Amino acid sequence: MKLTFLGTGTSTGVPQMRCNCNVCTSSDSHDKRLRCSAILQPEEGKPGILIDCGPDFRTQMLREDCPDISCAVLTHSHYDHVGGIDDLRPYSYAVPGEHFPLYCRADVAADLRARVPYCFSEAPYPGVPQFDLRVVEPYKPFMLEYAPGHSMEVLPLEVIHGRLPILGYRFGNFAYITDASVVPPATIEALRGVDTLVINALRHEPHFSHLNLSQALDVIKLTEPRQAWLTHFSHQIGLHSELEKQLPENVFPASDRRQIIIPDDKRLDNGNKNHLP
Ligand SMILES: [Zn+2]
Ligand SMILES: [Zn+2]
């Protein structure tokens, strides 16, 4: 599997508008962070799975040369994670007559119907994106078909974002958690044994709705992934080049456009390797 980070910044992005701090004025491209999103490509030559669709989606996709995606999984409905939904229109007509699948919690589905009602109307205006909302629940695995005849099991995981329960996702050997402030014990359990973990780490100081760096490192210690990548950074995390030096050996700061390879789950190498046992 291959993961491409489309964005690694918090809700304001980095640089933050009207800020003159050393991070916001840095000339290092690693310090330029669009809003948080990623594409997981389960198989070479097959379409990817979009993880969240923030307001920078269009810019991010053009920057990556518009890779093929066949569906999206959403973590929650805050603007920085779904603000680019309308820009999915070129993807929502990839298969004629088929709507673009969005996997999300029931509350997120309700929010989307309210935010972009014209996408769900009985007689939609020609050209508006058409979505197939597929409601998923924490700890209930589902089969996600990312290409005709090619599917993988995905496990939604609950994390708490301030007071809001939201979703992270485990895809076989890989898990993606963003916007968590608390990772409940059941999710810690479900993350054990994962090869690669992506997890949010806003800044050094505590925050009411996001893990800070030391809390994110605690989750990594408890779940013991082979490698962990931090994302959803505020400018307050400091310079990327400084942050790199402060982290344990198997923990890395993600940056926009960075790609990582996730090995197939060895336990699954018995003929049907894209399915969890
Ligand atoms: Zn966010
Ligand atoms: Zn700044």
Coordinates of C-alpha atoms and ligand atoms in Angstrom, one line a residue:
M1 CA 0.0 0.0 0.0
K2 CA 1.1 3.5 -0.6
L3 CA 0.0 6.6 1.4
T4 CA 0.3 10.1 0.0
F5 CA -0.1 13.0 2.4
L6 CA -2.1 15.7 0.7
G7 CA -2.1 18.0 3.7
T8 CA -0.6 17.9 7.1
G9 CA -1.7 21.2 8.6
T10 CA -4.4 22.1 11.3
S11 CA -7.6 23.9 10.4
T12 CA -5.9 27.2 9.6
G13 CA -3.1 25.6 7.5
V14 CA 0.5 26.7 7.8
P15 CA 1.5 29.5 7.2
Q16 CA -1.4 30.9 9.2
M17 CA -2.7 34.1 7.7
R18 CA -1.4 37.3 9.2
C19 CA 1.2 35.5 11.3
N20 CA 4.9 36.4 11.1
C21 CA 6.4 33.7 13.3
N22 CA 9.5 31.9 12.1
V23 CA 7.4 28.9 11.0
C24 CA 4.9 30.9 9.0
T25 CA 7.7 32.8 7.3
S26 CA 10.0 29.8 6.8
S27 CA 11.2 29.2 3.2
D28 CA 11.4 25.4 3.8
S29 CA 8.6 23.7 1.7
H30 CA 8.1 21.3 4.6
D31 CA 6.7 24.2 6.7
K32 CA 4.0 24.8 4.1
R33 CA 1.0 22.7 5.2
L34 CA -2.4 22.5 3.6
R35 CA -5.4 21.2 5.5
C36 CA -5.2 17.5 6.6
S37 CA -6.0 14.8 4.0
A38 CA -4.4 11.8 2.5
I39 CA -4.8 9.2 -0.3
L40 CA -4.3 5.5 0.5
Q41 CA -3.6 3.4 -2.6
P42 CA -4.1 -0.3 -1.6
E43 CA -2.7 -1.6 -4.9
E44 CA -0.4 -0.3 -7.6
G45 CA -2.4 0.6 -10.7
K46 CA -5.7 0.8 -8.9
P47 CA -7.5 3.9 -7.6
G48 CA -6.9 5.2 -4.2
I49 CA -9.1 5.9 -1.2
L50 CA -9.3 9.5 -0.2
I51 CA -9.2 10.2 3.6
D52 CA -11.1 13.4 4.3
C53 CA -11.8 16.1 1.7
G54 CA -10.8 19.5 3.1
P55 CA -11.0 23.0 1.6
D56 CA -7.6 22.5 -0.1
F57 CA -8.7 19.4 -1.9
R58 CA -8.7 20.9 -5.4
T59 CA -5.2 22.5 -4.9
Q60 CA -3.9 19.2 -3.5
M61 CA -5.2 17.1 -6.3
L62 CA -3.9 19.4 -9.0
R63 CA -0.5 19.4 -7.2
E64 CA -0.5 15.6 -7.4
D65 CA -1.6 15.5 -11.0
C66 CA -5.1 14.4 -10.1
P67 CA -4.6 10.8 -9.1
D68 CA -7.5 8.4 -9.5
I69 CA -9.6 7.9 -6.4
S70 CA -12.8 5.8 -6.2
C71 CA -14.2 6.7 -2.8
A72 CA -13.6 8.7 0.4
V73 CA -13.7 7.9 4.1
L74 CA -14.4 10.8 6.3
T75 CA -13.3 11.2 9.9
H76 CA -15.8 14.0 10.9
S77 CA -17.6 17.0 9.5
H78 CA -15.5 19.9 10.6
Y79 CA -14.8 22.3 7.7
D80 CA -11.1 21.5 7.5
H81 CA -12.0 17.8 6.8
V82 CA -15.0 18.2 4.4
G83 CA -14.9 21.7 3.0
G84 CA -13.8 20.4 -0.4
I85 CA -16.7 18.0 -0.9
D86 CA -18.2 20.0 -3.8
D87 CA -14.9 19.7 -5.7
L88 CA -15.3 16.0 -5.9
R89 CA -17.5 16.5 -9.0
P90 CA -15.0 15.3 -11.6
Y91 CA -14.7 12.1 -9.6
S92 CA -18.4 11.6 -8.9
Y93 CA -19.1 10.8 -12.6
A94 CA -16.2 8.4 -13.1
V95 CA -18.6 5.5 -13.5
P96 CA -21.7 6.7 -15.4
G97 CA -24.8 6.4 -13.3
E98 CA -22.8 5.6 -10.1
H99 CA -22.5 8.0 -7.3
F100 CA -19.2 8.6 -5.5
P101 CA -19.2 6.7 -2.2
L102 CA -18.5 8.6 1.0
Y103 CA -18.1 6.4 4.1
C104 CA -18.8 8.3 7.4
R105 CA -20.7 8.2 10.7
A106 CA -24.5 8.9 10.7
D107 CA -24.0 12.4 12.2
V108 CA -21.5 13.3 9.4
A109 CA -24.0 12.1 6.8
A110 CA -26.7 14.3 8.3
D111 CA -24.3 17.3 8.4
L112 CA -23.4 16.8 4.7
R113 CA -27.0 16.6 3.7
A114 CA -27.5 20.0 5.4
R115 CA -24.3 21.6 4.1
V116 CA -24.6 20.6 0.4
P117 CA -28.3 19.7 0.1
Y118 CA -28.2 20.3 -3.6
C119 CA -26.1 17.2 -4.0
F120 CA -28.8 15.1 -2.5
S121 CA -31.9 16.6 -4.0
E122 CA -34.4 14.5 -5.9
A123 CA -33.8 16.4 -9.2
P124 CA -30.2 17.6 -8.9
Y125 CA -29.0 20.5 -10.9
P126 CA -26.9 19.1 -13.8
G127 CA -23.3 18.8 -13.0
V128 CA -23.5 18.8 -9.2
P129 CA -21.5 16.0 -7.5
Q130 CA -23.5 12.9 -6.7
F131 CA -22.7 11.0 -3.5
D132 CA -23.6 7.7 -2.1
L133 CA -23.5 8.2 1.7
R134 CA -22.5 4.9 3.4
V135 CA -22.9 5.0 7.1
V136 CA -20.3 3.1 9.1
E137 CA -20.0 2.6 12.9
P138 CA -17.0 2.3 15.2
Y139 CA -15.5 -1.2 15.6
K140 CA -17.8 -2.7 12.9
P141 CA -15.6 -3.7 10.0
F142 CA -16.9 -3.2 6.4
M143 CA -15.7 -4.2 3.0
L144 CA -14.6 -1.3 0.8
E145 CA -14.4 -1.9 -2.9
Y146 CA -11.7 0.4 -4.2
A147 CA -11.8 -1.0 -7.7
P148 CA -14.2 -3.4 -9.4
G149 CA -13.5 -6.8 -7.9
H150 CA -10.9 -5.4 -5.5
S151 CA -11.9 -4.8 -1.9
M152 CA -10.3 -4.6 1.5
E153 CA -11.7 -4.8 5.0
V154 CA -11.7 -1.4 6.8
L155 CA -12.2 -1.0 10.6
P156 CA -13.6 2.3 11.8
L157 CA -12.2 3.3 15.2
E158 CA -13.7 5.8 17.6
V159 CA -11.6 8.7 19.0
I160 CA -12.7 11.7 20.9
H161 CA -12.2 15.2 19.5
G162 CA -12.8 17.6 22.4
R163 CA -16.3 16.3 23.2
L164 CA -17.2 15.0 19.8
P165 CA -16.8 11.3 19.0
I166 CA -15.2 11.0 15.5
L167 CA -13.7 8.2 13.4
G168 CA -10.2 7.0 12.7
Y169 CA -9.7 4.0 10.3
R170 CA -7.6 0.9 10.2
F171 CA -6.9 -0.5 6.8
G172 CA -5.1 -3.8 7.4
N173 CA -1.5 -2.9 8.3
F174 CA -2.2 0.8 8.4
A175 CA -4.2 3.2 10.6
Y176 CA -5.0 6.8 10.3
I177 CA -6.1 8.9 13.3
T178 CA -6.7 12.6 13.1
D179 CA -8.2 15.2 15.4
A180 CA -8.1 13.0 18.4
S181 CA -7.8 14.5 21.9
V182 CA -8.5 11.1 23.5
V183 CA -7.8 7.7 22.1
P184 CA -10.1 5.3 24.0
P185 CA -8.8 1.9 25.3
A186 CA -10.8 0.0 22.7
T187 CA -9.1 1.9 19.9
I188 CA -5.7 1.5 21.5
E189 CA -6.4 -2.3 21.5
A190 CA -7.5 -2.2 17.8
L191 CA -4.4 -0.3 16.8
R192 CA -2.0 -2.9 18.3
G193 CA 0.1 -4.7 15.7
V194 CA -0.4 -2.1 13.0
D195 CA 2.8 -1.5 10.9
T196 CA 2.2 2.1 10.2
L197 CA 0.3 4.6 12.3
V198 CA -0.6 8.2 11.3
I199 CA -1.7 10.3 14.2
N200 CA -2.3 13.9 15.0
A201 CA 0.0 16.0 17.1
L202 CA -1.0 19.7 17.1
R203 CA 1.7 21.4 19.0
H204 CA 3.8 21.1 22.2
E205 CA 1.3 22.8 24.6
P206 CA -1.9 21.0 25.6
H207 CA -5.1 21.7 23.7
F208 CA -8.7 20.8 24.6
S209 CA -9.5 19.0 21.3
H210 CA -6.2 17.8 19.9
L211 CA -3.4 15.6 21.2
N212 CA -0.2 17.5 21.7
L213 CA 3.1 16.0 20.8
S214 CA 3.8 14.2 24.1
Q215 CA 0.2 12.7 24.2
A216 CA 0.6 11.5 20.6
L217 CA 4.0 9.9 21.5
D218 CA 2.2 8.2 24.4
V219 CA -0.4 6.6 22.0
I220 CA 2.5 5.5 19.8
K221 CA 4.3 3.9 22.8
L222 CA 1.1 2.0 23.8
T223 CA 0.3 0.7 20.3
E224 CA 3.9 0.0 19.2
P225 CA 3.7 0.5 15.4
R226 CA 6.9 -0.1 13.4
Q227 CA 6.7 3.4 12.2
A228 CA 4.5 6.4 13.1
W229 CA 3.9 9.6 11.2
L230 CA 2.6 12.8 12.9
T231 CA 0.1 15.1 11.2
H232 CA -2.4 18.0 11.7
F233 CA 0.3 20.4 12.8
S234 CA -0.2 24.0 14.0
H235 CA 2.6 26.5 13.3
Q236 CA 3.2 26.2 17.1
I237 CA 4.8 22.8 16.5
G238 CA 7.9 24.7 15.3
L239 CA 10.1 24.2 12.2
H240 CA 9.8 20.8 10.5
S241 CA 13.6 20.6 10.5
E242 CA 13.8 21.1 14.3
L243 CA 10.8 18.8 15.0
E244 CA 12.5 15.9 13.1
K245 CA 15.4 16.0 15.6
Q246 CA 13.1 15.8 18.6
L247 CA 11.3 12.6 17.8
P248 CA 12.0 8.9 18.7
E249 CA 13.7 6.8 16.0
N250 CA 10.5 5.3 14.6
V251 CA 8.4 8.5 14.6
F252 CA 8.5 11.1 11.8
P253 CA 6.8 14.4 11.1
A254 CA 4.6 14.1 8.0
S255 CA 4.8 16.8 5.4
D256 CA 2.7 17.6 2.4
R257 CA 3.2 15.4 -0.7
R258 CA 5.3 12.9 1.3
Q259 CA 4.6 9.3 0.3
I260 CA 5.1 6.3 2.4
I261 CA 5.0 2.6 1.6
I262 CA 3.2 0.3 3.9
P263 CA 4.1 -3.4 3.6
D264 CA 1.3 -5.9 3.2
D265 CA 0.1 -7.5 6.4
K266 CA 2.2 -10.7 6.6
R267 CA -0.6 -12.5 8.4
L268 CA -2.8 -12.0 5.4
D269 CA -0.4 -13.7 2.9
N270 CA -2.6 -16.7 2.3
G271 CA -4.3 -16.0 -0.9
N272 CA -6.5 -13.2 0.1
K273 CA -4.1 -10.6 1.3
N274 CA -6.3 -7.6 1.2
H275 CA -8.7 -9.1 3.7
L276 CA -8.2 -9.0 7.5
P277 CA -8.5 -12.5 9.1
Ligands
ZN1 ZN -9.0 19.1 11.8
ZN2 ZN 2.9 31.5 12.6

